[in-house]
Amino acid sequence: MPAVPETKAGWTNQLDALNSTNLNAYVRDPIRFLMNPPRARLRQTVPQALPNATAVAITFDAEVFDTDVDGIGGHSTSVNISRYTVRYPGIYQVSGGCSFSAAAGFRLVDWSLNSAIYVGTDSLLPAVSGTSTRVPARTELIPATTGDYIEMRIYHTGGSGVTTSVGNDEQPTMNVLWVAMLP
């Protein structure tokens, strides 16, 4: 997996700084990375059936964009489509939300890292009977290393027959943005 390019703290002599290998590795590459950090905007276009009182990762079958400096990205629309897999270690900002079909009960959205709840990230709203319920996910900063994966999970207490709502203005979305190196 690729590493985040870093600048060089000091040069041993002035001639070291003037060769193209060093200038590319320690100046050009870090600037390219910061101008094109890993980021994705994922959407769900097909309703997902949701079991009652069970946390489920949302599947995202469409990408508005999913890119990084390599042009590869961290999401697949054919394998593990609920996951954004980290290719570059760092702190990632995540946001998004989900819409649920009409039913009574409560709706919850939270974040998970490697299938474990990321503590303190849940948003809970009561459902409004007769209309879909939209629940925004909290915007969070999640530290992750190469190979970790981030998912948006949903939970409801509306009984059987609840699905996600995927109308044009209701599609579940997940946004991911690399914002900083790990401390």
PDB file of C-alpha atoms in Angstrom:
ATOM      1  CA  MET A   1       0.000   0.000   0.000  1.00  0.00           C
ATOM      2  CA  PRO A   2       1.179   3.538  -0.682  1.00  0.00           C
ATOM      3  CA  ALA A   3       2.499   5.875   2.007  1.00  0.00           C
ATOM      4  CA  VAL A   4       1.709   9.534   2.556  1.00  0.00           C
ATOM      5  CA  PRO A   5       4.612  11.490   1.003  1.00  0.00           C
ATOM      6  CA  GLU A   6       6.528  13.615   3.498  1.00  0.00           C
ATOM      7  CA  THR A   7       8.803  16.618   3.162  1.00  0.00           C
ATOM      8  CA  LYS A   8      12.445  16.367   4.193  1.00  0.00           C
ATOM      9  CA  ALA A   9      13.325  18.057   7.488  1.00  0.00           C
ATOM     10  CA  GLY A  10      16.833  19.134   6.481  1.00  0.00           C
ATOM     11  CA  TRP A  11      19.382  18.798   3.722  1.00  0.00           C
ATOM     12  CA  THR A  12      22.965  17.663   4.337  1.00  0.00           C
ATOM     13  CA  ASN A  13      24.229  20.222   1.809  1.00  0.00           C
ATOM     14  CA  GLN A  14      22.783  22.603  -0.758  1.00  0.00           C
ATOM     15  CA  LEU A  15      23.586  20.334  -3.722  1.00  0.00           C
ATOM     16  CA  ASP A  16      21.399  17.530  -2.299  1.00  0.00           C
ATOM     17  CA  ALA A  17      18.323  19.751  -2.595  1.00  0.00           C
ATOM     18  CA  LEU A  18      18.936  20.563  -6.232  1.00  0.00           C
ATOM     19  CA  ASN A  19      18.678  17.118  -7.774  1.00  0.00           C
ATOM     20  CA  SER A  20      15.385  16.154  -9.426  1.00  0.00           C
ATOM     21  CA  THR A  21      14.952  12.949  -7.406  1.00  0.00           C
ATOM     22  CA  ASN A  22      14.930  14.849  -4.096  1.00  0.00           C
ATOM     23  CA  LEU A  23      12.828  17.724  -5.407  1.00  0.00           C
ATOM     24  CA  ASN A  24      10.232  15.290  -6.772  1.00  0.00           C
ATOM     25  CA  ALA A  25      10.146  13.071  -3.674  1.00  0.00           C
ATOM     26  CA  TYR A  26      10.212  15.785  -1.006  1.00  0.00           C
ATOM     27  CA  VAL A  27       8.497  18.746  -2.675  1.00  0.00           C
ATOM     28  CA  ARG A  28       6.407  17.755  -5.712  1.00  0.00           C
ATOM     29  CA  ASP A  29       4.908  14.512  -4.314  1.00  0.00           C
ATOM     30  CA  PRO A  30       3.725  15.975  -0.957  1.00  0.00           C
ATOM     31  CA  ILE A  31       2.146  18.935  -2.777  1.00  0.00           C
ATOM     32  CA  ARG A  32       0.358  16.608  -5.232  1.00  0.00           C
ATOM     33  CA  PHE A  33      -0.946  14.539  -2.324  1.00  0.00           C
ATOM     34  CA  LEU A  34      -2.302  17.600  -0.479  1.00  0.00           C
ATOM     35  CA  MET A  35      -3.946  18.873  -3.672  1.00  0.00           C
ATOM     36  CA  ASN A  36      -5.566  15.491  -4.330  1.00  0.00           C
ATOM     37  CA  PRO A  37      -6.076  13.766  -0.954  1.00  0.00           C
ATOM     38  CA  PRO A  38      -8.068  10.541  -0.688  1.00  0.00           C
ATOM     39  CA  ARG A  39     -11.787  11.361  -0.783  1.00  0.00           C
ATOM     40  CA  ALA A  40     -15.071   9.783  -1.747  1.00  0.00           C
ATOM     41  CA  ARG A  41     -18.776  10.562  -1.985  1.00  0.00           C
ATOM     42  CA  LEU A  42     -20.802   7.367  -2.036  1.00  0.00           C
ATOM     43  CA  ARG A  43     -24.549   6.901  -2.644  1.00  0.00           C
ATOM     44  CA  GLN A  44     -27.115   4.165  -2.349  1.00  0.00           C
ATOM     45  CA  THR A  45     -29.540   3.894  -5.286  1.00  0.00           C
ATOM     46  CA  VAL A  46     -31.219   0.549  -4.515  1.00  0.00           C
ATOM     47  CA  PRO A  47     -33.341   0.211  -1.334  1.00  0.00           C
ATOM     48  CA  GLN A  48     -31.787  -1.973   1.355  1.00  0.00           C
ATOM     49  CA  ALA A  49     -33.980  -4.178   3.578  1.00  0.00           C
ATOM     50  CA  LEU A  50     -33.311  -3.571   7.268  1.00  0.00           C
ATOM     51  CA  PRO A  51     -33.944  -6.154   9.980  1.00  0.00           C
ATOM     52  CA  ASN A  52     -35.569  -4.844  13.153  1.00  0.00           C
ATOM     53  CA  ALA A  53     -33.288  -3.982  16.101  1.00  0.00           C
ATOM     54  CA  THR A  54     -30.090  -5.027  14.290  1.00  0.00           C
ATOM     55  CA  ALA A  55     -27.199  -2.755  13.285  1.00  0.00           C
ATOM     56  CA  VAL A  56     -26.466  -3.112   9.564  1.00  0.00           C
ATOM     57  CA  ALA A  57     -23.776  -1.499   7.398  1.00  0.00           C
ATOM     58  CA  ILE A  58     -25.263   0.538   4.553  1.00  0.00           C
ATOM     59  CA  THR A  59     -24.355  -0.658   1.065  1.00  0.00           C
ATOM     60  CA  PHE A  60     -23.266   1.993  -1.418  1.00  0.00           C
ATOM     61  CA  ASP A  61     -23.700   0.939  -5.038  1.00  0.00           C
ATOM     62  CA  ALA A  62     -22.816   4.283  -6.660  1.00  0.00           C
ATOM     63  CA  GLU A  63     -19.926   6.729  -6.449  1.00  0.00           C
ATOM     64  CA  VAL A  64     -20.107  10.433  -7.209  1.00  0.00           C
ATOM     65  CA  PHE A  65     -16.312  10.341  -6.905  1.00  0.00           C
ATOM     66  CA  ASP A  66     -13.731   8.130  -5.237  1.00  0.00           C
ATOM     67  CA  THR A  67     -10.180   9.199  -5.800  1.00  0.00           C
ATOM     68  CA  ASP A  68      -6.738   9.769  -4.399  1.00  0.00           C
ATOM     69  CA  VAL A  69      -3.356  10.788  -5.784  1.00  0.00           C
ATOM     70  CA  ASP A  70      -2.987   7.322  -7.406  1.00  0.00           C
ATOM     71  CA  GLY A  71      -6.452   7.528  -8.983  1.00  0.00           C
ATOM     72  CA  ILE A  72      -7.516   4.240  -7.348  1.00  0.00           C
ATOM     73  CA  GLY A  73      -9.739   5.249  -4.411  1.00  0.00           C
ATOM     74  CA  GLY A  74     -10.907   3.279  -1.387  1.00  0.00           C
ATOM     75  CA  HIS A  75     -14.382   2.032  -2.353  1.00  0.00           C
ATOM     76  CA  SER A  76     -15.591  -0.716  -4.656  1.00  0.00           C
ATOM     77  CA  THR A  77     -19.077  -0.994  -6.156  1.00  0.00           C
ATOM     78  CA  SER A  78     -18.698  -4.768  -6.573  1.00  0.00           C
ATOM     79  CA  VAL A  79     -16.805  -6.105  -3.494  1.00  0.00           C
ATOM     80  CA  ASN A  80     -17.555  -5.118   0.139  1.00  0.00           C
ATOM     81  CA  ILE A  81     -19.689  -2.226  -1.099  1.00  0.00           C
ATOM     82  CA  SER A  82     -20.454  -0.994   2.410  1.00  0.00           C
ATOM     83  CA  ARG A  83     -16.772  -0.196   3.055  1.00  0.00           C
ATOM     84  CA  TYR A  84     -14.382   2.617   2.426  1.00  0.00           C
ATOM     85  CA  THR A  85     -10.980   0.924   2.767  1.00  0.00           C
ATOM     86  CA  VAL A  86      -8.100   3.141   3.855  1.00  0.00           C
ATOM     87  CA  ARG A  87      -5.153   3.119   1.441  1.00  0.00           C
ATOM     88  CA  TYR A  88      -3.255   5.981   3.096  1.00  0.00           C
ATOM     89  CA  PRO A  89      -2.917   6.167   6.894  1.00  0.00           C
ATOM     90  CA  GLY A  90      -4.301   9.318   8.453  1.00  0.00           C
ATOM     91  CA  ILE A  91      -7.222  11.034  10.075  1.00  0.00           C
ATOM     92  CA  TYR A  92     -10.368  10.845   7.965  1.00  0.00           C
ATOM     93  CA  GLN A  93     -13.387  13.137   8.203  1.00  0.00           C
ATOM     94  CA  VAL A  94     -16.615  11.210   7.626  1.00  0.00           C
ATOM     95  CA  SER A  95     -20.151  12.528   7.184  1.00  0.00           C
ATOM     96  CA  GLY A  96     -23.394  11.577   5.474  1.00  0.00           C
ATOM     97  CA  GLY A  97     -26.847  10.379   6.366  1.00  0.00           C
ATOM     98  CA  CYS A  98     -29.611   7.890   5.723  1.00  0.00           C
ATOM     99  CA  SER A  99     -33.328   7.948   4.942  1.00  0.00           C
ATOM    100  CA  PHE A 100     -35.633   5.212   6.228  1.00  0.00           C
ATOM    101  CA  SER A 101     -39.066   4.224   4.932  1.00  0.00           C
ATOM    102  CA  ALA A 102     -42.140   5.196   6.909  1.00  0.00           C
ATOM    103  CA  ALA A 103     -42.715   3.251  10.133  1.00  0.00           C
ATOM    104  CA  ALA A 104     -42.908   3.922  13.865  1.00  0.00           C
ATOM    105  CA  GLY A 105     -40.010   3.557  16.311  1.00  0.00           C
ATOM    106  CA  PHE A 106     -36.526   5.052  16.321  1.00  0.00           C
ATOM    107  CA  ARG A 107     -33.804   5.429  13.681  1.00  0.00           C
ATOM    108  CA  LEU A 108     -30.075   5.446  14.432  1.00  0.00           C
ATOM    109  CA  VAL A 109     -27.001   6.088  12.286  1.00  0.00           C
ATOM    110  CA  ASP A 110     -23.430   5.583  13.513  1.00  0.00           C
ATOM    111  CA  TRP A 111     -19.897   4.903  12.264  1.00  0.00           C
ATOM    112  CA  SER A 112     -17.803   1.768  12.581  1.00  0.00           C
ATOM    113  CA  LEU A 113     -14.106   1.091  12.099  1.00  0.00           C
ATOM    114  CA  ASN A 114     -13.264  -2.498  11.086  1.00  0.00           C
ATOM    115  CA  SER A 115     -16.840  -3.587  11.969  1.00  0.00           C
ATOM    116  CA  ALA A 116     -16.610  -2.231  15.542  1.00  0.00           C
ATOM    117  CA  ILE A 117     -18.732   0.753  16.563  1.00  0.00           C
ATOM    118  CA  TYR A 118     -16.713   3.943  16.726  1.00  0.00           C
ATOM    119  CA  VAL A 119     -17.829   5.093  20.172  1.00  0.00           C
ATOM    120  CA  GLY A 120     -19.708   8.369  20.475  1.00  0.00           C
ATOM    121  CA  THR A 121     -20.738   8.684  16.832  1.00  0.00           C
ATOM    122  CA  ASP A 122     -24.438   7.797  16.889  1.00  0.00           C
ATOM    123  CA  SER A 123     -27.356  10.008  15.834  1.00  0.00           C
ATOM    124  CA  LEU A 124     -30.794   8.902  17.035  1.00  0.00           C
ATOM    125  CA  LEU A 125     -34.163  10.303  15.970  1.00  0.00           C
ATOM    126  CA  PRO A 126     -37.751   9.213  16.523  1.00  0.00           C
ATOM    127  CA  ALA A 127     -39.503   8.172  13.316  1.00  0.00           C
ATOM    128  CA  VAL A 128     -42.510  10.105  12.081  1.00  0.00           C
ATOM    129  CA  SER A 129     -45.363   7.776  11.208  1.00  0.00           C
ATOM    130  CA  GLY A 130     -46.502   7.980   7.586  1.00  0.00           C
ATOM    131  CA  THR A 131     -43.368   9.626   6.176  1.00  0.00           C
ATOM    132  CA  SER A 132     -39.756   8.686   5.601  1.00  0.00           C
ATOM    133  CA  THR A 133     -37.306   9.659   8.317  1.00  0.00           C
ATOM    134  CA  ARG A 134     -33.982  11.272   7.458  1.00  0.00           C
ATOM    135  CA  VAL A 135     -31.165  10.890   9.961  1.00  0.00           C
ATOM    136  CA  PRO A 136     -27.932  12.829   9.452  1.00  0.00           C
ATOM    137  CA  ALA A 137     -24.746  11.053  10.477  1.00  0.00           C
ATOM    138  CA  ARG A 138     -22.485  13.000  12.794  1.00  0.00           C
ATOM    139  CA  THR A 139     -19.424  14.475  11.147  1.00  0.00           C
ATOM    140  CA  GLU A 140     -16.506  12.739  12.826  1.00  0.00           C
ATOM    141  CA  LEU A 141     -12.731  12.479  12.632  1.00  0.00           C
ATOM    142  CA  ILE A 142     -11.566   8.855  12.611  1.00  0.00           C
ATOM    143  CA  PRO A 143      -7.876   7.884  12.768  1.00  0.00           C
ATOM    144  CA  ALA A 144      -7.183   4.884  10.531  1.00  0.00           C
ATOM    145  CA  THR A 145      -4.230   2.943   9.203  1.00  0.00           C
ATOM    146  CA  THR A 146      -3.705   1.239   5.859  1.00  0.00           C
ATOM    147  CA  GLY A 147      -6.182  -1.632   5.428  1.00  0.00           C
ATOM    148  CA  ASP A 148      -8.704  -0.357   7.999  1.00  0.00           C
ATOM    149  CA  TYR A 149     -12.241   0.164   6.728  1.00  0.00           C
ATOM    150  CA  ILE A 150     -14.950   2.627   7.661  1.00  0.00           C
ATOM    151  CA  GLU A 151     -18.682   1.924   7.400  1.00  0.00           C
ATOM    152  CA  MET A 152     -21.894   3.796   8.155  1.00  0.00           C
ATOM    153  CA  ARG A 153     -24.232   1.592  10.159  1.00  0.00           C
ATOM    154  CA  ILE A 154     -27.975   1.927  10.605  1.00  0.00           C
ATOM    155  CA  TYR A 155     -30.409   0.613  13.173  1.00  0.00           C
ATOM    156  CA  HIS A 156     -34.174   0.894  13.624  1.00  0.00           C
ATOM    157  CA  THR A 157     -36.999  -0.229  15.889  1.00  0.00           C
ATOM    158  CA  GLY A 158     -39.790   0.098  13.357  1.00  0.00           C
ATOM    159  CA  GLY A 159     -40.696  -3.562  13.077  1.00  0.00           C
ATOM    160  CA  SER A 160     -40.420  -5.618   9.914  1.00  0.00           C
ATOM    161  CA  GLY A 161     -40.611  -4.254   6.393  1.00  0.00           C
ATOM    162  CA  VAL A 162     -38.399  -1.179   6.830  1.00  0.00           C
ATOM    163  CA  THR A 163     -36.029  -0.231   4.008  1.00  0.00           C
ATOM    164  CA  THR A 164     -33.767   2.643   3.170  1.00  0.00           C
ATOM    165  CA  SER A 165     -35.356   5.368   1.032  1.00  0.00           C
ATOM    166  CA  VAL A 166     -33.474   6.148  -2.170  1.00  0.00           C
ATOM    167  CA  GLY A 167     -35.439   8.942  -3.828  1.00  0.00           C
ATOM    168  CA  ASN A 168     -33.405  11.699  -5.467  1.00  0.00           C
ATOM    169  CA  ASP A 169     -33.466  13.867  -2.357  1.00  0.00           C
ATOM    170  CA  GLU A 170     -33.268  10.983   0.121  1.00  0.00           C
ATOM    171  CA  GLN A 171     -30.420   8.729  -0.999  1.00  0.00           C
ATOM    172  CA  PRO A 172     -28.185   7.484   1.808  1.00  0.00           C
ATOM    173  CA  THR A 173     -24.756   9.061   1.366  1.00  0.00           C
ATOM    174  CA  MET A 174     -21.303   8.672   2.867  1.00  0.00           C
ATOM    175  CA  ASN A 175     -18.537  11.246   2.499  1.00  0.00           C
ATOM    176  CA  VAL A 176     -14.915  10.446   3.333  1.00  0.00           C
ATOM    177  CA  LEU A 177     -11.972  12.881   3.277  1.00  0.00           C
ATOM    178  CA  TRP A 178      -8.345  12.425   4.363  1.00  0.00           C
ATOM    179  CA  VAL A 179      -7.519  15.509   6.461  1.00  0.00           C
ATOM    180  CA  ALA A 180      -4.242  14.885   8.320  1.00  0.00           C
ATOM    181  CA  MET A 181      -1.415  12.535   9.073  1.00  0.00           C
ATOM    182  CA  LEU A 182      -1.651  10.358  12.159  1.00  0.00           C
ATOM    183  CA  PRO A 183      -0.002  11.962  15.199  1.00  0.00           C
TER     184      PRO A 183
END
